[in-house]
XYZ file of C-alpha atoms in Angstrom:
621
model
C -65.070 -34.946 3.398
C -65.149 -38.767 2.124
C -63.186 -39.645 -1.230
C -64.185 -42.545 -3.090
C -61.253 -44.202 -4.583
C -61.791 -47.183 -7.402
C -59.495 -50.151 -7.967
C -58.119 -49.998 -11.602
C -54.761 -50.289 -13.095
C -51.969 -48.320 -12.289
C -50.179 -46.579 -15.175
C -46.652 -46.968 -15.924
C -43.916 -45.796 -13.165
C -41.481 -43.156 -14.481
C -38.352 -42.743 -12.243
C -37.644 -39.014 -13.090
C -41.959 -38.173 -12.459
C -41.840 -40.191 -9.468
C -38.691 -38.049 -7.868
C -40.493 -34.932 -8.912
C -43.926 -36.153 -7.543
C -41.934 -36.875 -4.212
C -40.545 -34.008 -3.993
C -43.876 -31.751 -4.575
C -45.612 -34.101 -2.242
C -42.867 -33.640 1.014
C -42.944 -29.889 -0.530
C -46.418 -29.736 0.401
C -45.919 -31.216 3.581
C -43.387 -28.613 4.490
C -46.093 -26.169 3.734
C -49.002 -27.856 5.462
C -46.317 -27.848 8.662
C -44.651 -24.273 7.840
C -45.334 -23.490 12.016
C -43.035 -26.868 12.495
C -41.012 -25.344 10.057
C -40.686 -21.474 11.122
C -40.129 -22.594 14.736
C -36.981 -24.975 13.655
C -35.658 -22.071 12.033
C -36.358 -19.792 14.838
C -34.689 -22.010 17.170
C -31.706 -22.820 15.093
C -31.485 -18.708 14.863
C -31.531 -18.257 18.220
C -29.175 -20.557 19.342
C -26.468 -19.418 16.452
C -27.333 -15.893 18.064
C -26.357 -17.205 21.713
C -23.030 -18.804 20.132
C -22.348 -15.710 17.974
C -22.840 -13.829 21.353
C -20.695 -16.184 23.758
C -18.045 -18.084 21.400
C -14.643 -17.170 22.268
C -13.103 -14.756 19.802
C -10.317 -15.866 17.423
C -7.904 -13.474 16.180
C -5.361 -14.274 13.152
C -1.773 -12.622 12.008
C -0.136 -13.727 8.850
C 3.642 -13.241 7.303
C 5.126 -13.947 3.856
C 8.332 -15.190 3.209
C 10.119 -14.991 0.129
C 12.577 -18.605 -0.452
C 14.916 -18.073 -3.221
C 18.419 -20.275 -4.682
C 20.599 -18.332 -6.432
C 23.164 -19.600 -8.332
C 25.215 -18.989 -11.851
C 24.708 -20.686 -14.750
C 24.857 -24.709 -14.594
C 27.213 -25.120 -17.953
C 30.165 -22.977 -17.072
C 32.760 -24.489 -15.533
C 32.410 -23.338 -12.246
C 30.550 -26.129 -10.679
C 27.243 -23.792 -8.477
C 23.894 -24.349 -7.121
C 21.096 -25.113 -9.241
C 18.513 -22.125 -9.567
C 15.208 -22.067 -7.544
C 12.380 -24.776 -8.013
C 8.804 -24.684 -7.794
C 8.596 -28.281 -6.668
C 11.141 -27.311 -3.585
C 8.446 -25.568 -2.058
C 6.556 -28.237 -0.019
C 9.711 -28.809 1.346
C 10.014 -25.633 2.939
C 6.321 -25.474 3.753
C 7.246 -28.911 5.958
C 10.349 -27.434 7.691
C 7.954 -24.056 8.803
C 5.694 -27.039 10.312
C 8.301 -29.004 11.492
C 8.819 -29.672 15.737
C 12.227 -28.123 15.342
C 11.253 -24.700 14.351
C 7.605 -24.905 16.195
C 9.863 -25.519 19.486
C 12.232 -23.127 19.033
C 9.789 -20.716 18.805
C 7.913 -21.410 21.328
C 10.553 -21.238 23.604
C 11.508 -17.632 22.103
C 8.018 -16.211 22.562
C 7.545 -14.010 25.791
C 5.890 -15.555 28.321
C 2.729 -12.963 28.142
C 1.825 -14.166 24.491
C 1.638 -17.900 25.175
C -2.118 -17.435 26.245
C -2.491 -20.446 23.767
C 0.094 -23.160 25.913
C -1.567 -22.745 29.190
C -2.035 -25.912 30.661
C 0.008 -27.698 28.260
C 3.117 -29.470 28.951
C 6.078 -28.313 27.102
C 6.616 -31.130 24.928
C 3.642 -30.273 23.576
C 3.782 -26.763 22.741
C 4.878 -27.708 18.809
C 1.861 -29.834 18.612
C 0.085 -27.428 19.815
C 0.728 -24.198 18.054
C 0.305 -26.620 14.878
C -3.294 -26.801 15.117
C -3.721 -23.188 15.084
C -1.032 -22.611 11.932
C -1.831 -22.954 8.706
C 1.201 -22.752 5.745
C 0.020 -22.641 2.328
C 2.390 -21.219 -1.225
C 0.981 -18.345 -3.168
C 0.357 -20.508 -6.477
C 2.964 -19.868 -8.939
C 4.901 -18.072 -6.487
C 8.524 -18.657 -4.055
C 6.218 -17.056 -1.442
C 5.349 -18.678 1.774
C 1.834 -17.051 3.635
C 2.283 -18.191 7.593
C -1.235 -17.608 9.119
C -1.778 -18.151 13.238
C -5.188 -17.989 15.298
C -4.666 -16.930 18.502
C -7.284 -15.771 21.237
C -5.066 -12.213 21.402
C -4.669 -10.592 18.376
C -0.994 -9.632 20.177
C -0.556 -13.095 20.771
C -1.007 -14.040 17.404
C 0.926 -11.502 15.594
C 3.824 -12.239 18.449
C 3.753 -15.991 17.707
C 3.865 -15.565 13.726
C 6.831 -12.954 14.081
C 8.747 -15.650 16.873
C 7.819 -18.906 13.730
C 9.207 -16.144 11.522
C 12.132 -15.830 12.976
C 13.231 -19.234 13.889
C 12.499 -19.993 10.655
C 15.207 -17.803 9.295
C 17.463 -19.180 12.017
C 16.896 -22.730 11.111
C 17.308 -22.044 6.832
C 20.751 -20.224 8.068
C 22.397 -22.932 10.027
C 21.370 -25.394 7.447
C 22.152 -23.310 4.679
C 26.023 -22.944 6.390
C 25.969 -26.018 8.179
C 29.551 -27.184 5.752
C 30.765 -23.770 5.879
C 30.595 -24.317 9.751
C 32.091 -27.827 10.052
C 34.812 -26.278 8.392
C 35.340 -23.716 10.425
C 34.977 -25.814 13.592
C 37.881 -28.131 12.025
C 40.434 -25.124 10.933
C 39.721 -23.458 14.017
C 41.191 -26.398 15.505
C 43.609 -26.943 13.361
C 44.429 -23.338 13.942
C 44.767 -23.551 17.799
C 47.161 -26.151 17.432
C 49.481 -24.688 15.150
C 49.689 -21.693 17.253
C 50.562 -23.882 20.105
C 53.374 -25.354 18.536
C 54.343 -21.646 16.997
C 54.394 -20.939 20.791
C 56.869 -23.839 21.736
C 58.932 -23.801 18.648
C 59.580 -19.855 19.460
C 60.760 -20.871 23.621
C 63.010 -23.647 21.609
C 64.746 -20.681 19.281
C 64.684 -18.603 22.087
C 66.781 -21.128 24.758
C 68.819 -22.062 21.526
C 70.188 -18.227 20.841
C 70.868 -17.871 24.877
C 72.427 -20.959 24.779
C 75.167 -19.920 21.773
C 74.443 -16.201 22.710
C 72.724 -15.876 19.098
C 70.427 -12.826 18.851
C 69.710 -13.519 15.589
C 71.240 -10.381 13.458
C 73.376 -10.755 10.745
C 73.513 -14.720 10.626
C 71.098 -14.504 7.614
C 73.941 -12.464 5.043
C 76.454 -15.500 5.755
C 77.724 -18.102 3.365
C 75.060 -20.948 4.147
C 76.250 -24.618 3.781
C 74.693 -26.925 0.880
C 73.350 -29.595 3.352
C 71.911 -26.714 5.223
C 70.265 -25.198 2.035
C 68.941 -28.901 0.963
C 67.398 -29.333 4.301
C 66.022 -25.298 3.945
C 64.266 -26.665 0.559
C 62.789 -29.812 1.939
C 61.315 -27.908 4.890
C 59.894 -24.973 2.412
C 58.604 -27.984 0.666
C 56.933 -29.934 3.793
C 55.533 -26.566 4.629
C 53.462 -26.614 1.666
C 52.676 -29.984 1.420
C 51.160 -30.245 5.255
C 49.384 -26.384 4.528
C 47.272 -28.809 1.661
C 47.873 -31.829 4.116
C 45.672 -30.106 6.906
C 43.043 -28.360 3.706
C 42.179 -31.366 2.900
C 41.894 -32.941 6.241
C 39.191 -30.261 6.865
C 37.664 -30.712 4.004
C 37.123 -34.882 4.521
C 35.693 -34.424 7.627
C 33.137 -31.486 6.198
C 31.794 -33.174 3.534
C 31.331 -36.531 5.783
C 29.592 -34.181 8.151
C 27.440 -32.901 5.209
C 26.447 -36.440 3.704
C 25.435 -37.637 6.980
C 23.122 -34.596 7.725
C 22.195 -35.414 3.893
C 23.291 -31.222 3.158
C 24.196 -29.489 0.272
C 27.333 -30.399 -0.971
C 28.005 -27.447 -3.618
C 29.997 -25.237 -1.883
C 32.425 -28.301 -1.100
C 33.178 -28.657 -4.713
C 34.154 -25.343 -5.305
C 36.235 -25.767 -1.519
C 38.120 -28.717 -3.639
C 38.494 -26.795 -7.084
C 41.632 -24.870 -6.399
C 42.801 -28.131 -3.841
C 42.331 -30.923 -6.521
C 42.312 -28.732 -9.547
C 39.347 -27.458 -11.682
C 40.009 -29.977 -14.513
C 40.646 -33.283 -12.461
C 37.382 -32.720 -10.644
C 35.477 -32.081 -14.360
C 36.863 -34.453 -15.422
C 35.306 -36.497 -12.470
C 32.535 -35.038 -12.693
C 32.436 -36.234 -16.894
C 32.410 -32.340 -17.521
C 35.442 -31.409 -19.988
C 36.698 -27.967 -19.802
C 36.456 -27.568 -23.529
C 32.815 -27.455 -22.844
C 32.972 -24.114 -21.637
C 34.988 -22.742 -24.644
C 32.790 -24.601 -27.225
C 30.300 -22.724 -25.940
C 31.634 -19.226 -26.351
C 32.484 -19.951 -29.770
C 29.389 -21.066 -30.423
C 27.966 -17.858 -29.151
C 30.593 -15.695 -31.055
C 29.068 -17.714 -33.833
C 25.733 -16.885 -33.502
C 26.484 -13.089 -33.102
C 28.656 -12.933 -35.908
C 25.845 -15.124 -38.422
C 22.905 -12.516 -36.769
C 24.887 -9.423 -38.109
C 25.302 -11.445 -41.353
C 21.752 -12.018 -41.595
C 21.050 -8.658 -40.902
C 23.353 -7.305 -43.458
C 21.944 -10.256 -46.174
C 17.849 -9.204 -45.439
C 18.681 -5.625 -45.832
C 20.339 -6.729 -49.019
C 18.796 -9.694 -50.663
C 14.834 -9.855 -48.779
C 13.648 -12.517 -46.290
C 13.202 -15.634 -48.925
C 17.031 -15.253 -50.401
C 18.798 -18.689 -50.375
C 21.600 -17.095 -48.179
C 19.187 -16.021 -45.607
C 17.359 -19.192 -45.387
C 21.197 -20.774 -45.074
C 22.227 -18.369 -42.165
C 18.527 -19.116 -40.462
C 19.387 -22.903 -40.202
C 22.756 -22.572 -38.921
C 21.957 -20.184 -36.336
C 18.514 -22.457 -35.390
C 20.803 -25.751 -35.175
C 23.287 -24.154 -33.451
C 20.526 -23.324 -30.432
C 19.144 -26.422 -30.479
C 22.663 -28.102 -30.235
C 23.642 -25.699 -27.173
C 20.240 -25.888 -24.655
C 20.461 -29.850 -25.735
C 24.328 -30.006 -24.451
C 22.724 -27.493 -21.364
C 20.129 -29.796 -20.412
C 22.581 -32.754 -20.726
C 25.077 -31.225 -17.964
C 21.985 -30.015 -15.723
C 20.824 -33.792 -15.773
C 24.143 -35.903 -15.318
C 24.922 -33.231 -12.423
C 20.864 -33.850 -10.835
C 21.733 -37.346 -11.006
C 25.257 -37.203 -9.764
C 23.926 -35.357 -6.525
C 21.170 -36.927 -5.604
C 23.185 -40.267 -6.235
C 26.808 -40.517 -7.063
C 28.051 -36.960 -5.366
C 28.998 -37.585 -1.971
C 30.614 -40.841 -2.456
C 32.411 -39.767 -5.357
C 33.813 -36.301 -3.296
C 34.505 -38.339 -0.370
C 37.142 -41.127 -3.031
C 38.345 -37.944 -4.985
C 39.685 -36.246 -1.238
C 40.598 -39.230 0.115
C 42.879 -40.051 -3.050
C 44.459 -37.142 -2.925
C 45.047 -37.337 0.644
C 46.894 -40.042 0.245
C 49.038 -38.945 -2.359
C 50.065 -36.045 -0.393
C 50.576 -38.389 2.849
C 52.725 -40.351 0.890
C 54.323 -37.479 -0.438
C 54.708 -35.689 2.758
C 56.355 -38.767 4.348
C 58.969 -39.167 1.636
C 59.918 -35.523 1.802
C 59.607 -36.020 5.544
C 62.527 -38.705 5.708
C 64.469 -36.458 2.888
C 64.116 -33.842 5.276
C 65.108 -35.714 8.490
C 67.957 -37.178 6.664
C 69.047 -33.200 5.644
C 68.699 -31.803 9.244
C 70.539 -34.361 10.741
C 73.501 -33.779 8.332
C 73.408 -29.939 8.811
C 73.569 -30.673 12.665
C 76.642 -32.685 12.516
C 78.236 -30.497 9.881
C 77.227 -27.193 11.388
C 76.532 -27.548 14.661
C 74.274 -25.725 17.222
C 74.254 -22.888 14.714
C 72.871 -24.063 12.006
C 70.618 -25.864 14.314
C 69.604 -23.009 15.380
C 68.962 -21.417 11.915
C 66.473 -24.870 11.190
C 64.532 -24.361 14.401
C 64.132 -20.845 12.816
C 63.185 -22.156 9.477
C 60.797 -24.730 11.946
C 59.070 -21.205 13.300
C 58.747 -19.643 10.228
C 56.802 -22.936 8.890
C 54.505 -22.486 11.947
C 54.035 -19.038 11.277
C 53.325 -19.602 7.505
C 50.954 -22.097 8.809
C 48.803 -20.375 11.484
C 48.840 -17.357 8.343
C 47.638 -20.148 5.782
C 44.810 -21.548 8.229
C 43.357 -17.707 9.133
C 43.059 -17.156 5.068
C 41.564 -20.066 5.068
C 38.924 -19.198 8.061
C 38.452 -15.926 5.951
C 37.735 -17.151 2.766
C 35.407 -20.071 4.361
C 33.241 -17.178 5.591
C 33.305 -15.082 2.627
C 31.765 -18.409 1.104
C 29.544 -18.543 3.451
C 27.712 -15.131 3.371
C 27.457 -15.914 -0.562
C 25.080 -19.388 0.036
C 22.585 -20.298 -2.716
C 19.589 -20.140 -0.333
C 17.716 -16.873 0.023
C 14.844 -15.720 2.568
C 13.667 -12.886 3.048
C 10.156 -11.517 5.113
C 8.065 -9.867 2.219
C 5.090 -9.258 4.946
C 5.678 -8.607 8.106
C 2.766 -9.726 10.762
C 0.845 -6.945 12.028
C -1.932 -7.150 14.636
C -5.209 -6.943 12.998
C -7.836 -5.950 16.127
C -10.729 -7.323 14.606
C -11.803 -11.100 14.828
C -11.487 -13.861 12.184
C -14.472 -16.163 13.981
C -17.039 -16.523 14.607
C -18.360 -14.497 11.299
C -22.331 -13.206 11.922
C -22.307 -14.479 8.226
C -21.203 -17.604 8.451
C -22.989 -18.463 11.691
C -26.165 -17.064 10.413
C -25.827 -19.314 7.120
C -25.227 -22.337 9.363
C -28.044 -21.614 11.796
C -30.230 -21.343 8.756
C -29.024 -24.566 7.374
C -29.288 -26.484 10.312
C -32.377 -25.267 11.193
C -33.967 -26.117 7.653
C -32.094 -29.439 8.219
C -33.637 -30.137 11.517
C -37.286 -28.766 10.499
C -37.157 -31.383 7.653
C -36.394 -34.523 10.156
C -38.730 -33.078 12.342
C -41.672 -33.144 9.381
C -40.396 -36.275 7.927
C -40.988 -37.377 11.377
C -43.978 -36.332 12.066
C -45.234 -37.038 8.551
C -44.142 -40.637 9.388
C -46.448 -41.219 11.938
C -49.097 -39.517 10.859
C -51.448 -41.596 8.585
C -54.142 -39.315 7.805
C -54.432 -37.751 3.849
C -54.588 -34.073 3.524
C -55.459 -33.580 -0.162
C -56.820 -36.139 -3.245
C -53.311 -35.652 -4.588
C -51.710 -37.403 -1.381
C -54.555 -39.983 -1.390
C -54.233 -40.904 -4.969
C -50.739 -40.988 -4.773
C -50.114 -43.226 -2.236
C -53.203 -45.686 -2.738
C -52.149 -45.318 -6.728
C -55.988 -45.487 -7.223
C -57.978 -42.913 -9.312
C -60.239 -40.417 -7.390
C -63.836 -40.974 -8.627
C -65.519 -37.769 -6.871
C -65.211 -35.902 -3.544
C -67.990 -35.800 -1.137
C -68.255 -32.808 0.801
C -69.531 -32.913 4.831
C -73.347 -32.950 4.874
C -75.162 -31.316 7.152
C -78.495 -32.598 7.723
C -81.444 -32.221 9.908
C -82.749 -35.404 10.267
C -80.602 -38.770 11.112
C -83.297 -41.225 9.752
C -85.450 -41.670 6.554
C -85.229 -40.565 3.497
C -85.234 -37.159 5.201
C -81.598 -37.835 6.254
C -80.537 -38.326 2.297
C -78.884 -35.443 0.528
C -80.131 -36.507 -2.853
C -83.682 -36.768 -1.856
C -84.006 -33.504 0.256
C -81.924 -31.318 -2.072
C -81.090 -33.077 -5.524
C -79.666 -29.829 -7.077
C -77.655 -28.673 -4.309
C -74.190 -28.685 -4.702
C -73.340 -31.018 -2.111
C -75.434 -33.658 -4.234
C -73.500 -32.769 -7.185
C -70.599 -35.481 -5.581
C -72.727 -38.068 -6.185
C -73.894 -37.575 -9.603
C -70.563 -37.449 -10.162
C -69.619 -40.964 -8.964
C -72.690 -42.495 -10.966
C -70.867 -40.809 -13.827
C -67.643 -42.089 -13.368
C -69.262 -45.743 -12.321
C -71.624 -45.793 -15.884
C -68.788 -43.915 -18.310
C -66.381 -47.121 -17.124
C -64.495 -48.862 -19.993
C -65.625 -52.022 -18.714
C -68.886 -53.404 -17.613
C -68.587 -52.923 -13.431
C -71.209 -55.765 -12.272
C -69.973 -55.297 -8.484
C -69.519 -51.896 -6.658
C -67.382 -51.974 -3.353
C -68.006 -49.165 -0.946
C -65.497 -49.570 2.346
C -63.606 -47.838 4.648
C -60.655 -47.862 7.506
C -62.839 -47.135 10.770
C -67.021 -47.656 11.378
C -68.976 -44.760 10.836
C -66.734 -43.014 7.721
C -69.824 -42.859 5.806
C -70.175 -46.683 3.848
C -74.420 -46.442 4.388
C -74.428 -42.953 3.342
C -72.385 -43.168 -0.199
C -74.888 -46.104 -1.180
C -77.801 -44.596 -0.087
C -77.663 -41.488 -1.885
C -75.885 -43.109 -4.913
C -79.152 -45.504 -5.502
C -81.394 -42.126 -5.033
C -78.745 -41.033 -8.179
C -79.710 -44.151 -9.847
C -83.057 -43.432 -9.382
C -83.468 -40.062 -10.785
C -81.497 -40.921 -13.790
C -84.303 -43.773 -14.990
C -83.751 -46.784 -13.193
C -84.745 -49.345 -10.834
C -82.544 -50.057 -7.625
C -83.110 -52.424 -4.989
C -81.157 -51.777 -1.475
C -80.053 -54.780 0.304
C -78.735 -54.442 4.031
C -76.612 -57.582 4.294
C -75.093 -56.393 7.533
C -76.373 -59.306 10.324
C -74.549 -57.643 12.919
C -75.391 -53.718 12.695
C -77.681 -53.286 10.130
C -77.112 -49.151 9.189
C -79.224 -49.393 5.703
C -82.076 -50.384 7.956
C -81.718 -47.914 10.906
C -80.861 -44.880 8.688
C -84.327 -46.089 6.212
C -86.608 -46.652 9.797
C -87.524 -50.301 8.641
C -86.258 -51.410 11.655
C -88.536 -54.911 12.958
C -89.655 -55.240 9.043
C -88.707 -58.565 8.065
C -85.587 -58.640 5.234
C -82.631 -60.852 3.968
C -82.997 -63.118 7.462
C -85.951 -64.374 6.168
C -85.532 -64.653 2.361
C -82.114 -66.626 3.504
C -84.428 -69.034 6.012
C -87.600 -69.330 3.679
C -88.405 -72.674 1.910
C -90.240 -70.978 -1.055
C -88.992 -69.885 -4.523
C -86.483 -67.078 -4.131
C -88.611 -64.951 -6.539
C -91.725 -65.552 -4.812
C -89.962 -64.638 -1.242
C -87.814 -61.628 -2.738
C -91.504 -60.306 -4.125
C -93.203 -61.116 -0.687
C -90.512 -59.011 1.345
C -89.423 -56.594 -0.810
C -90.471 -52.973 1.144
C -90.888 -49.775 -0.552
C -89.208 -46.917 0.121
C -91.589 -43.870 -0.813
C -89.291 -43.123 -3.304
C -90.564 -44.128 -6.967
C -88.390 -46.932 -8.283
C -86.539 -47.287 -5.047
């Protein structure tokens, strides 16, 4: 069919039309191409069914773990932990992720589950089991989710229970790492002090076969004063180097835990009974009255609720005395969580900033008072034995290198309570983990899932159906519907002019309008002299073209002036076409002379347009 478009204004552009107009018009395309269309799809189908069917099968395990602090109240006067925080939990989160723990466990997992580290050099292994591990918090939980993909549903449950579990190991040494440097130091300390026990002993020993001294009854005997004085000073340099060594310990611990930037709580309540609960508070700027301020306060508040209680039973809710009682007891809150939050903040800031250093001066002072101490009750003591040996002799020497064995003996005893108590502090650490969810094998596969691989075959196969009919709808140039063609050439559509089919190709037997006016095919061109009369303006010039030869110029004019005709007027035909004159073929006035000569002729143009003007059988025409 031919459309006859006409050149007139375009109306106003509307963004949000001109989307929707779009849209309809590519939606229409789709549908015009819906074979394009199903076969993308059916494609895209296929070839998610071929992965579905061949993609290697991923299996996944998952554990939780339960991270707690425990730890007593931060205003007493016991300096402890801080309690649990939300905000710690990243932190954890990194150290399940972190190379440490990946390659410890990866060096703990059996050698039949490591179906995922074929191929790949050891160093790698942490790297590599990252990619498969995902960590994530339960919101508004302590609780950790670990979650592995593994090819082997064994091999992923094995490697979650092996991250697991080095996890726990890595949380414990950290968690004791001070307890342990003190326990590495004492021990030492410990060995030596039973290796001079073990020489002082052979000394007593050659020293009673040398004056035939067993050792019995020597102890009931009158004892000199010089030997008592240099007893005392001995007792006394026993204690001193028992704190002497403590504290030694104790240095080298907490250096140990600043470096490895640990926790350095369970030093300070080490150092409380060494240095004295109120001269570290007061280091600290925490006064012990602080603690029994506060349980008057709360003795307070007790004894004002049973007064209130006995005064709203008594006087109502609105009684001056009531209201009285209400204030106190609300200003006497407010006053103790402000003091509360006050300690919790100087103590924050003191360990994040001022802690370590400030340990590391307190020990080291005291050190050195008990150094200095220790050396003058040293000389003291030197100055005694030697004065005992001259006035007593080999006996009473004899009684000191006793009194020298006992000290070691004392000592060795001191350092094992020491070792005891250092573990007992140990199993009570502020850090808690615990495995809420064991992993279990699960047989069935996490991916691929037929839903999800179905949704993305259908998605990229609607994607890849649209390029191919935007495409396609790119290079082709032709116009399916009046719609399209009005819409692109933003012309109006004047009438539609369905295929004729007719018998003859020449004369006026080969015009629609003259062999069957009423038919319906000839309605088309009533139609366009409709359109062309009803125009706003007056149209003096009528254009008929086309893209190619032969899309039907000769015909549309033909049978329009045969429209012309039959509605009352005259029409005069003009084939101005020098080089392929259709007017005149499709007419048969082929060899009749026409606009040639009129355009040659010498005469008056209305005598020559009256001498050639040829008739065309058709009245008026």
């Amino acid at each position: 069919m031919t459309a006859i478009p006409a050149t007139v204004d375009p109306p106003p552009r509307v963004n949000n039309a001109h989307v929707i107009h779009s849209l309809m018009h590519f939606l229409r395309i789709m549908r015009f191409r819906k074979g394009i269309v199903f076969a993308c799809i059916t494609v895209s189908m296929l070839l998610g069914a071929l992965y579905y069917a061949t993609a290697t099968r991923l299996y996944e395990s998952s554990a939780g773990i339960l991270v707690m602090q425990t730890g007593s109240d931060i205003s007493s006067t016991r300096i402890t932990p801080e309690g649990a925080r939300q905000g710690l939990m990243p932190t954890y989160e990194r150290i399940l992720q972190s190379s440490e723990v990946l390659e410890e466990a990866a060096c703990k997992l059996p050698r039949e589950y490591r179906i995922d580290l074929h191929n790949i050099p050891q160093a790698k292994w942490a790297q590599a089991i990252r990619k498969n591990l995902n960590v994530k918090t339960d919101r508004n939980t302590n609780v950790i989710n670990v979650v592995y993909r593994s090819h082997s549903p064994e091999a992923a449950a094995a490697v979650v229970q092996s991250i697991v579990d080095s996890y726990l190991l890595f949380m414990q040494k950290t968690n004791d790492g001070a307890a342990m440097e003190i326990l590495r130091v004492l021990n030492q300390e410990k060995a030596a002090a039973e290796q001079k026990l073990y020489e002082k002993q052979q000394q007593v020993l050659q020293a009673r076969q040398q004056i035939l001294d067993l050792g019995s009854g020597k102890e009931n005997g009158p004892i000199h004063p010089v030997v008592k004085q240099a007893l005392a000073f001995n007792d006394t340099l026993i204690e001193i180097r028992g704190r002497r060594e403590a504290l030694l310990a104790s240095l080298g611990a907490i250096r140990a835990t600043v470096r490895n930037g640990g926790d350095l709580s369970q030093h300070m309540l080490a150092l409380e009974g060494e240095i004295g609960r109120e001269l570290l508070m007061a280091s600290l700027g925490i006064s012990s009255q602080d603690a029994t301020s506060r349980i008057k306060l709360e003795q307070q508040l007790l004894e004002d609720q049973a007064q209130l209680d006995t005064y709203r039973n008594v006087y109502g809710e609105n009684h001056p005395k009531v209201r009285t009682i209400l204030n106190r007891m609300q200003v006497t809150r407010h006053y103790m969580e402000s003091h509360k939050d006050r300690i919790q903040a100087q103590l924050a800031k003191m360990q994040t900033e001022q802690l370590g250093p400030m340990l590391i001066k307190i020990v080291e002072q005291r050190l050195a008072e008990i150094i200095r101490h220790e050396n003058g009750i040293l000389a003291s003591f030197n100055q005694a034995r030697d004065e005992a040996i001259e006035i007593i002799g080999s006996t009473r020497q004899l009684e000191i290198l006793e009194a020298d064995e006992q000290y070691l003996r004392r000592e060795c005893e001191g350092l094992l309570d020491k070792v005891a108590q250092i573990g007992l502090t140990q199993d009570q650490g502020n850090i808690r983990t615990a495995v809420t969810d064991p992993p279990k094998i699960i047989p069935s596969h996490v991916w691929p899932k037929l839903p999800l691989v179905g949704l993305f075959s259908l998605v990229i196969g609607i994607a890849a159906s649209i390029g191919v009919v935007s495409v396609l709808d790119a290079l082709d140039d032709r116009f399916r519907s009046p719609e399209e063609m009005q819409e692109q050439l933003n012309l109006p559509v004047l009438a539609i002019v369905r295929k004729l089919h007719m018998e003859a190709e020449s004369g006026m037997e080969a015009l629609q309008m003259y062999v069957a006016p009423d038919a319906p095919e000839s309605e088309a061109f009533r139609t366009l002299r409709t359109a062309i009369a009803l125009r706003s303006q007056d149209v003096g010039r009528i254009v008929v073209s086309s893209t190619e030869p032969g899309d039907g110029k000769t015909t549309i004019l033909s049978n329009l002036a045969i429209a012309n005709v039959r509605a009352g007027k005259r029409v005069l035909l003009i084939d101005a076409d020098m080089r392929r004159p259709g007017l005149t073929k499709l007419l048969n006035l082929r060899g009749q002379p026409g606009l040639t000569q009129v355009l040659q002729g010498n005469s008056p143009m209305n005598e020559l347009v009256e001498h050639y003007v040829l008739p065309s059988g058709v009245e008026r025409l």
